[in-house]
CSV table of C-alpha atoms in Angstrom, one decimal:
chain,number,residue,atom,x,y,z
A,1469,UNK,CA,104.4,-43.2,-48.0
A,1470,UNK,CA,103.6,-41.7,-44.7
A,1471,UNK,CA,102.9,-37.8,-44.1
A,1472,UNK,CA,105.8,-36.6,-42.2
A,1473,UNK,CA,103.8,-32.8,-42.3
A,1474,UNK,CA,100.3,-32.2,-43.1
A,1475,UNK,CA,99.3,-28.4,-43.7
A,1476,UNK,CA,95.7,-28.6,-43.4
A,1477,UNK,CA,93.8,-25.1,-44.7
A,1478,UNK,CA,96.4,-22.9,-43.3
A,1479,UNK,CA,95.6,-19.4,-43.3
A,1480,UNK,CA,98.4,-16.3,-42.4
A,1481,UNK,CA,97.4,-12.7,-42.0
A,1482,UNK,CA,99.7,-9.5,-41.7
A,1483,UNK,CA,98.8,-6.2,-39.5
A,1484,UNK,CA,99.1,-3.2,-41.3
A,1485,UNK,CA,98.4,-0.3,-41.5
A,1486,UNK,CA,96.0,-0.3,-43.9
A,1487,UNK,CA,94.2,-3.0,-42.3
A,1488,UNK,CA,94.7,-7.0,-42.2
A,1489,UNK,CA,95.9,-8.2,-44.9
A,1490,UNK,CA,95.9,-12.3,-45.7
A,1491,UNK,CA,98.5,-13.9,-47.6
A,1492,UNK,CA,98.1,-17.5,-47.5
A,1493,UNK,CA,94.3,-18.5,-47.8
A,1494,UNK,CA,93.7,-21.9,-47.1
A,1495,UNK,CA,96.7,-23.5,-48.2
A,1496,UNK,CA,96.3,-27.9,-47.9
A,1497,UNK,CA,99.4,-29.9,-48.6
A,1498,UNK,CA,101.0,-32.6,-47.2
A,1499,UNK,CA,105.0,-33.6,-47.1
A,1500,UNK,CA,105.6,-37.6,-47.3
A,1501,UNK,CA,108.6,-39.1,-45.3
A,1502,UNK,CA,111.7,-38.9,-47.2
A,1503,UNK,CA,110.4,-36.7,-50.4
A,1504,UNK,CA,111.1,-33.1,-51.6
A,1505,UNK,CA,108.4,-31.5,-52.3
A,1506,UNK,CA,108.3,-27.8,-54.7
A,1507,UNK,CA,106.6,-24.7,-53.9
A,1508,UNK,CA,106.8,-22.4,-56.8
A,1509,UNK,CA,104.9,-19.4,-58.0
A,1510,UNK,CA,105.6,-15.4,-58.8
A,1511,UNK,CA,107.3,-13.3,-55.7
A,1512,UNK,CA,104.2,-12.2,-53.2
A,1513,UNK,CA,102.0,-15.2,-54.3
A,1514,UNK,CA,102.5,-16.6,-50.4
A,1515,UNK,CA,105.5,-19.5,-50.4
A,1516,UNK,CA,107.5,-17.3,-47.8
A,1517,UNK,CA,104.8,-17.0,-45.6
A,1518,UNK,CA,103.8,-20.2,-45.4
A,1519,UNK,CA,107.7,-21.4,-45.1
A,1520,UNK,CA,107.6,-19.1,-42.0
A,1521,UNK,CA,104.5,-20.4,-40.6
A,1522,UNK,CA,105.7,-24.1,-40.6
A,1523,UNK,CA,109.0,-23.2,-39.1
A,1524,UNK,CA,107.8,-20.8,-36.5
A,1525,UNK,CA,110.1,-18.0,-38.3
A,1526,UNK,CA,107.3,-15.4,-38.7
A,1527,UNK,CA,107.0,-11.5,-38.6
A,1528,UNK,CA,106.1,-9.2,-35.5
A,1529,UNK,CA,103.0,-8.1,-37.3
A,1530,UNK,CA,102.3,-11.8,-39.0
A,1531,UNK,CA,99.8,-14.0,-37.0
A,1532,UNK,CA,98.0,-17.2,-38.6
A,1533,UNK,CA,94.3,-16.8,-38.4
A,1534,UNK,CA,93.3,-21.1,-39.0
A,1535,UNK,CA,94.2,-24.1,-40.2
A,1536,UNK,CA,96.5,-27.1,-38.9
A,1537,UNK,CA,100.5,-28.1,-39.0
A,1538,UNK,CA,100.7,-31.5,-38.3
A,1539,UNK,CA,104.2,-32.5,-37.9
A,1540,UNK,CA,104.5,-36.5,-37.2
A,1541,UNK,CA,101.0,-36.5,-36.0
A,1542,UNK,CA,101.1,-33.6,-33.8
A,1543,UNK,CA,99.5,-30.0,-34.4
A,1544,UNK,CA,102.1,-27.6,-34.0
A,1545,UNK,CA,99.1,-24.8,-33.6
A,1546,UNK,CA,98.1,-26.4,-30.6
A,1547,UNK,CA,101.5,-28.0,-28.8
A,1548,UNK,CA,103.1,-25.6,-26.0
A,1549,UNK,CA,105.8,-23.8,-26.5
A,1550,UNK,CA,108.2,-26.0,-25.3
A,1551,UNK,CA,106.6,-28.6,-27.7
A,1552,UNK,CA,107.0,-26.7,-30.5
A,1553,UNK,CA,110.8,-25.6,-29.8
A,1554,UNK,CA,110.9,-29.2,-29.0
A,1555,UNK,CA,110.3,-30.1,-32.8
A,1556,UNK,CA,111.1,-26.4,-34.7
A,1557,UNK,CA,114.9,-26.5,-35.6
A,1558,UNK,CA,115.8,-29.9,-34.7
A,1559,UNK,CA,113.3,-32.0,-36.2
A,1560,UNK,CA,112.2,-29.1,-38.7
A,1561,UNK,CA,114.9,-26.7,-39.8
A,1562,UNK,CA,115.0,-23.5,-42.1
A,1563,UNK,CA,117.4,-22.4,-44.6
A,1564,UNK,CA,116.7,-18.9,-45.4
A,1565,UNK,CA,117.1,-17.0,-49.0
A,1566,UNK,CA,119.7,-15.1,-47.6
A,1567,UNK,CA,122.9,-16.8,-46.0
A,1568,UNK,CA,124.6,-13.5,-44.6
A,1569,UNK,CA,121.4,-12.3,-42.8
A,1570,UNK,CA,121.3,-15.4,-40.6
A,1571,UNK,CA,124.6,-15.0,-39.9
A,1572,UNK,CA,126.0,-13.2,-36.9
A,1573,UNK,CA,129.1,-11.2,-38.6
A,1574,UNK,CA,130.8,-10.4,-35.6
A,1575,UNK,CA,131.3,-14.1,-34.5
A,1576,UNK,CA,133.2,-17.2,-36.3
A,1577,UNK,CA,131.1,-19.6,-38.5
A,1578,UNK,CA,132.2,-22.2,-36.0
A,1579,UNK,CA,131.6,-20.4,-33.1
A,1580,UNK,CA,127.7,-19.8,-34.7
A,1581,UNK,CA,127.4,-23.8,-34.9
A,1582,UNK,CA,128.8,-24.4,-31.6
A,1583,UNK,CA,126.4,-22.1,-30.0
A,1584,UNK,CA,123.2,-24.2,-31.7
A,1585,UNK,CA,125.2,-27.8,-30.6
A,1586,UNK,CA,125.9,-26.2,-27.2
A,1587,UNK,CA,122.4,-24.7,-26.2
A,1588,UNK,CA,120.0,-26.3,-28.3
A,1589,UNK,CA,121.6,-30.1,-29.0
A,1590,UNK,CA,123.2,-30.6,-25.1
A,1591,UNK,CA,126.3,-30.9,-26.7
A,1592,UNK,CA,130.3,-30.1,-25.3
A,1593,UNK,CA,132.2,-27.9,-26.9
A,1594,UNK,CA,134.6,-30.9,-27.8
A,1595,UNK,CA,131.6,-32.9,-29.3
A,1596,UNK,CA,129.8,-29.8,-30.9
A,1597,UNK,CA,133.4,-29.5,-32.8
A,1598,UNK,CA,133.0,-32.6,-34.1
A,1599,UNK,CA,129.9,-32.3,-35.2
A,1600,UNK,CA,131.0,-29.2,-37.2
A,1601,UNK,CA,133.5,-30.1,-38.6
A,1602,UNK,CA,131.7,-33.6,-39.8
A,1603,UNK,CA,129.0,-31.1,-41.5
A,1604,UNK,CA,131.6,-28.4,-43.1
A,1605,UNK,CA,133.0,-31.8,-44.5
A,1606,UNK,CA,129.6,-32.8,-45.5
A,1607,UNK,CA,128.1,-29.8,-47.3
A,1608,UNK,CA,131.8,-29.5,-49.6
A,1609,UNK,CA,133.4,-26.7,-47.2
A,1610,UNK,CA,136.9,-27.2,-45.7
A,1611,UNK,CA,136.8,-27.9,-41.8
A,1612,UNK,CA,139.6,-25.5,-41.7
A,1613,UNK,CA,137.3,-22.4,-42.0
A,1614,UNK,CA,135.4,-22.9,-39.2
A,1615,UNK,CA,136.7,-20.2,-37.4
A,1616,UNK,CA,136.6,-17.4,-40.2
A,1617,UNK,CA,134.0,-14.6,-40.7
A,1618,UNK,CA,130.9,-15.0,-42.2
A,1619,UNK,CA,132.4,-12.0,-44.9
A,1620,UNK,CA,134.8,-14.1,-45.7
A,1621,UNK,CA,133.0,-16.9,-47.6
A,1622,UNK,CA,131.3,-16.3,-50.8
A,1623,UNK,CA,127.7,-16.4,-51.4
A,1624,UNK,CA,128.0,-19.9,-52.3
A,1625,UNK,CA,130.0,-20.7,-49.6
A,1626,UNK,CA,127.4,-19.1,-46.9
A,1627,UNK,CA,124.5,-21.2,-48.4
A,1628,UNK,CA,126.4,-24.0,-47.8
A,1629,UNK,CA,126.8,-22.8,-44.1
A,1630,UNK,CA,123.1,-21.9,-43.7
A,1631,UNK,CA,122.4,-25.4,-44.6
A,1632,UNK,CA,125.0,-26.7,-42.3
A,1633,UNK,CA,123.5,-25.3,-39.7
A,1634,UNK,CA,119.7,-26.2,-40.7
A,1635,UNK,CA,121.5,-30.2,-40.4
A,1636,UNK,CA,122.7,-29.2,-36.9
A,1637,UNK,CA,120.6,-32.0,-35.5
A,1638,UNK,CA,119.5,-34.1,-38.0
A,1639,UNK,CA,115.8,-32.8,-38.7
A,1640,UNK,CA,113.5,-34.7,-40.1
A,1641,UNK,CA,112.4,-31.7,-42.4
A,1642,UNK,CA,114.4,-28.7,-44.0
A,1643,UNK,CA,112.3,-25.9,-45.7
A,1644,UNK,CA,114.5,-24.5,-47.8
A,1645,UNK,CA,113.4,-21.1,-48.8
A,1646,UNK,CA,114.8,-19.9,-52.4
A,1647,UNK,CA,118.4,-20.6,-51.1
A,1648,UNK,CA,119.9,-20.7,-54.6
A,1649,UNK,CA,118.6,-17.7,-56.4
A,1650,UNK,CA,121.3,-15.0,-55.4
A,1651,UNK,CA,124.1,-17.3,-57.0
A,1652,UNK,CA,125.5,-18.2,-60.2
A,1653,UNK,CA,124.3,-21.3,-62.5
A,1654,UNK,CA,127.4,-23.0,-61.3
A,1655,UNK,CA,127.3,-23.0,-57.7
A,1656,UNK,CA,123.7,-23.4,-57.8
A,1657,UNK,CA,124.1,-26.9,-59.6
A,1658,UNK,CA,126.7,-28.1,-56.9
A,1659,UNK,CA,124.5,-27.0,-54.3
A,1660,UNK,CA,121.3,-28.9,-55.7
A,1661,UNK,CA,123.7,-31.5,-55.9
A,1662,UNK,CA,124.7,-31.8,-52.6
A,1663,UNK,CA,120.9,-31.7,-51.4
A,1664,UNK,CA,119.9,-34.4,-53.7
A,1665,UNK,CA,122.7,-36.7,-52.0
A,1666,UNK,CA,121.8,-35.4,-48.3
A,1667,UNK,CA,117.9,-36.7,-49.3
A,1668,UNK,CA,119.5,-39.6,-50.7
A,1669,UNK,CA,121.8,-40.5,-47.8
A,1670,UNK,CA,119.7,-39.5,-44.7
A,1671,UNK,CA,116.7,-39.7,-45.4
A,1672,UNK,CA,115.3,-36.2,-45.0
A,1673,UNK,CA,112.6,-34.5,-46.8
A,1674,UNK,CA,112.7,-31.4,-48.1
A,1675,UNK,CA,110.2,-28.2,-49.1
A,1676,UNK,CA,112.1,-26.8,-51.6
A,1677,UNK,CA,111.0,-23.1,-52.1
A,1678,UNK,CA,111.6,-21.1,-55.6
A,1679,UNK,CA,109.9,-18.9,-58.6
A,1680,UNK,CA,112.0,-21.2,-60.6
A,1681,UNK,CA,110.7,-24.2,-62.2
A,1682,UNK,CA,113.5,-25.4,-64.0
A,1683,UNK,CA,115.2,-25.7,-60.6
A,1684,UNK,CA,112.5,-27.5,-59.0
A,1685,UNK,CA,111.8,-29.7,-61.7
A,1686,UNK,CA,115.5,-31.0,-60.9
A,1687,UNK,CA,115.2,-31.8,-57.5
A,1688,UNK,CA,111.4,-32.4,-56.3
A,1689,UNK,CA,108.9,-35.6,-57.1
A,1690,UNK,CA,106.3,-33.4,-56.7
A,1691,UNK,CA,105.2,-29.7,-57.1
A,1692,UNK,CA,103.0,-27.4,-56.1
A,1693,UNK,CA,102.3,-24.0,-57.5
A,1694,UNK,CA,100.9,-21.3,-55.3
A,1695,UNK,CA,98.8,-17.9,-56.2
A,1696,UNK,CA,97.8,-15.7,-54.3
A,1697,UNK,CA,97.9,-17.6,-51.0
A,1698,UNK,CA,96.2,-20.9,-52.4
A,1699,UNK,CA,97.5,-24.0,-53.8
A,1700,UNK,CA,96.0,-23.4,-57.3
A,1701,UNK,CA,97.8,-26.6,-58.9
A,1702,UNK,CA,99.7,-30.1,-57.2
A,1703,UNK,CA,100.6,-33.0,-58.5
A,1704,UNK,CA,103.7,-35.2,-59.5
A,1705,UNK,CA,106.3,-33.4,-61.2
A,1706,UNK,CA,106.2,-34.7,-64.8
A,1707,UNK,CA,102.6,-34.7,-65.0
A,1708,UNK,CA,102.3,-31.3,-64.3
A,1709,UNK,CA,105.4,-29.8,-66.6
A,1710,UNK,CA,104.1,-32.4,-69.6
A,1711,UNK,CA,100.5,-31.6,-69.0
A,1712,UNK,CA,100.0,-28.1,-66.7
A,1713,UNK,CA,95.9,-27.6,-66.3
A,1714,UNK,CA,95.6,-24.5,-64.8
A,1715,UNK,CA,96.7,-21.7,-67.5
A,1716,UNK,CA,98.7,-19.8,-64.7
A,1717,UNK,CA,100.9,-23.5,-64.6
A,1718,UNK,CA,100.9,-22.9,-68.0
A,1719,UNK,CA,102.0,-19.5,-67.9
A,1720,UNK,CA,105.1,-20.2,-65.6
A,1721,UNK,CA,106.3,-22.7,-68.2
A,1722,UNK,CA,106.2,-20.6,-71.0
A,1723,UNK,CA,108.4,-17.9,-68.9
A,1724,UNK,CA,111.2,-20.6,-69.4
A,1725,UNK,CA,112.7,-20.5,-73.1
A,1726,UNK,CA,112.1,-23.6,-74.4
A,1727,UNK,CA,112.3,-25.7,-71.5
A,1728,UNK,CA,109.3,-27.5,-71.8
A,1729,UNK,CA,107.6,-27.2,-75.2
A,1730,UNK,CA,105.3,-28.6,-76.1
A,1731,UNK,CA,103.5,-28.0,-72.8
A,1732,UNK,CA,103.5,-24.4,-72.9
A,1733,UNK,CA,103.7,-21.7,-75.8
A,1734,UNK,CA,104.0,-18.0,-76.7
A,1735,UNK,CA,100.2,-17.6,-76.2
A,1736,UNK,CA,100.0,-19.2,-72.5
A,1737,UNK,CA,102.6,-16.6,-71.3
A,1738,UNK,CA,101.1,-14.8,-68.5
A,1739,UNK,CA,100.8,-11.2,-68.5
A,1740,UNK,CA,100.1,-8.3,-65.5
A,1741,UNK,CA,101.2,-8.5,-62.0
A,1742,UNK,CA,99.8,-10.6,-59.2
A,1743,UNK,CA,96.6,-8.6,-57.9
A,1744,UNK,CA,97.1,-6.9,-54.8
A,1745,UNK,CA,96.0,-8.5,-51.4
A,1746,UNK,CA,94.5,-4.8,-50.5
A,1747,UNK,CA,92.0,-5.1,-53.2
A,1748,UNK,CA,91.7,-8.5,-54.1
A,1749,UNK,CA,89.8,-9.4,-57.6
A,1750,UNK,CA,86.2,-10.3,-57.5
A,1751,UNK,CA,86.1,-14.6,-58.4
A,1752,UNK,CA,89.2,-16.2,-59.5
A,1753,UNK,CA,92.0,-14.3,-58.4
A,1754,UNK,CA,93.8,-14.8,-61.4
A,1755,UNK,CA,91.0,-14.2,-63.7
A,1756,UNK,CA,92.4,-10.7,-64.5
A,1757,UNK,CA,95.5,-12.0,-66.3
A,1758,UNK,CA,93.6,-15.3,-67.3
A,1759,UNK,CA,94.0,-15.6,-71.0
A,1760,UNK,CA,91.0,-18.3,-70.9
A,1761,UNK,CA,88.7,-16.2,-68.8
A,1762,UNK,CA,85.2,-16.3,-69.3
A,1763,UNK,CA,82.4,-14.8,-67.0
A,1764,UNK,CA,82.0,-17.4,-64.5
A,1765,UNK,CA,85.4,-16.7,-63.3
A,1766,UNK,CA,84.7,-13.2,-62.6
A,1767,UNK,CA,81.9,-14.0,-60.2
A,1768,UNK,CA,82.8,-16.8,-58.3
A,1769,UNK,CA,85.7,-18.4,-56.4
A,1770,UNK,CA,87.6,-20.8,-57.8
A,1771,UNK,CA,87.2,-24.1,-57.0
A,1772,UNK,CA,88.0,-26.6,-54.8
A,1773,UNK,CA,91.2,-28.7,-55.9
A,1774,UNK,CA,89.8,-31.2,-57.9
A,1775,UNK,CA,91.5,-34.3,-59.0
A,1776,UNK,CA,92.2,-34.9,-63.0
A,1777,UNK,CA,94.1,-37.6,-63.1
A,1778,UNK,CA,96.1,-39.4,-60.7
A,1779,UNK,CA,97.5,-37.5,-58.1
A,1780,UNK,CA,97.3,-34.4,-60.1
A,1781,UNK,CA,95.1,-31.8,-58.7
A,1782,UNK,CA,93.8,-28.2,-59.9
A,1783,UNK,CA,91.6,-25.5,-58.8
A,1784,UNK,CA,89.7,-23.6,-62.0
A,1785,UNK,CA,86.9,-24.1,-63.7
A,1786,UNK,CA,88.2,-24.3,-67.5
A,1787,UNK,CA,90.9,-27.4,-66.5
């Protein structure tokens, strides 16, 4: 299957005040036509960043420092401008975390879409009605609410407008960053629903962002677990929940109750906090909470992903 994106040691670094600060450290992974793909790992390990650095969504104070994001072909680092709005949210969208901060309270939901169809899609106003009302239909909302306020839907109800609006034009690619974790078990399961058939039916691949595995392991053919900035793990999705080699894989199993056993137990649980990118550890970055540590770890860098079995890839030194 053909890369539609190819994220080739991609590095991200933040301006503050305490100095620059780098939060995603030569990240490589690619996203096949078609395929959702899951980035998982602990809050601050580097999924958002990157998420923003594909889409072009990035902080004032957020730069990226190397690497490559080729989209179709084409680096993204390198294209113009107009290139890159060319491609960034109508061939790849976003759908943020949180629903009501991308929307504008003081105009209608409709009025929001119409304004994308309009301006970015060269649509009328007659056909950039259509259009919305063809996607409310789509994503399990009424067409009849298009032109209420974004504090009159419910959470669930503004996810499924964020990602109405991330299908505006009919991307090739939607990063989806956590967009279910603020709502309940239910509405999560219809959205993740809805998504699966949208893949299905059109085509489009997905990056499908979360700390939750048991999500992911519902939706994506393939995951890839992030620490610290780096891949530290990739591979098919039941290879790596049956058999997880790196022990922080291992760890973010275990957090699950009894999801997966066997693969994971009491004694892989991870313990600590992700090490501050201020003062980085010495080595492995995750040799401080590594329950398999020995001294090699503490001295050098881990590894290079290395492949250990097919199409399952880890960086450490004890897989």
């Amino acid at each position: 299957m053909a890369a539609l994106l190819a994220v080739e040691d991609l590095m991200v670094e933040y301006r503050t005040g305490r100095g620059m600060v780098r939060a995603v450290d030569k990240a490589s992974f690619t996203v096949p036509e078609g395929s959702v793909v899951g980035l998982v790992g602990e809050s601050g390990c580097g999924k958002t960043t990157a998420a923003r650095a594909i889409t072009g969504v990035m902080a004032g104070n957020a730069h990226i420092a190397g690497g490559r994001i080729a989209f179709k072909g084409r680096d993204l680092l390198t294209a113009s401008r107009a290139e890159q709005r060319a491609v960034r949210w109508r061939e790849i969208a976003f759908v943020p975390q949180s629903a009501m901060n991308s929307l504008d309270p003081v105009y209608s939901v409709g009025s929001q879409l119409a304004e994308v169809l309009v301006h970015r899609g060269d649509k009328s106003r007659a056909g950039a009605r259509r259009r919305s009302v063809e996607l409310f239909e789509m994503v399990g909302l009424s067409p009849a609410r298009l032109d209420e306020y974004p504090h009159q839907f419910s959470g669930g109800m503004r996810q499924r407008v964020a990602i109405a609006i991330a299908l505006l034009h009919r991307p090739a690619l939607i990063v989806c960053d956590e967009p279910t974790t603020a709502l309940d078990v239910s509405i999560q399961a219809q959205i993740l629903t809805e998504m699966r058939s949208l893949v299905r039916d059109l085509g489009t691949a997905l990056i499908w962002i979360s700390h939750d595995l048991a999500t992911v392991s519902s939706l994506a053919s393939r995951i890839l677990v992030m620490y610290a900035g780096r891949i530290i793990e990739e591979g098919p999705t039941a290879a790596v929940l049956r058999a997880p080699r790196h022990p922080y894989t291992r760890g973010l199993i275990a957090a699950i109750p009894d999801a997966f056993a066997p693969a994971a137990g009491a004694a892989d649980k991870v313990h600590g906090e992700i090490p501050s990118p201020f003062d980085p550890p010495s080595g492995c970055a995750f040799h401080p909470r590594c329950p398999i540590v020995v001294d090699s770890c503490r001295a050098e860098p881990g590894p290079a992903l290395r492949a250990l079995a097919a199409a399952h890839e880890v960086r450490c030194w004890r897989a």
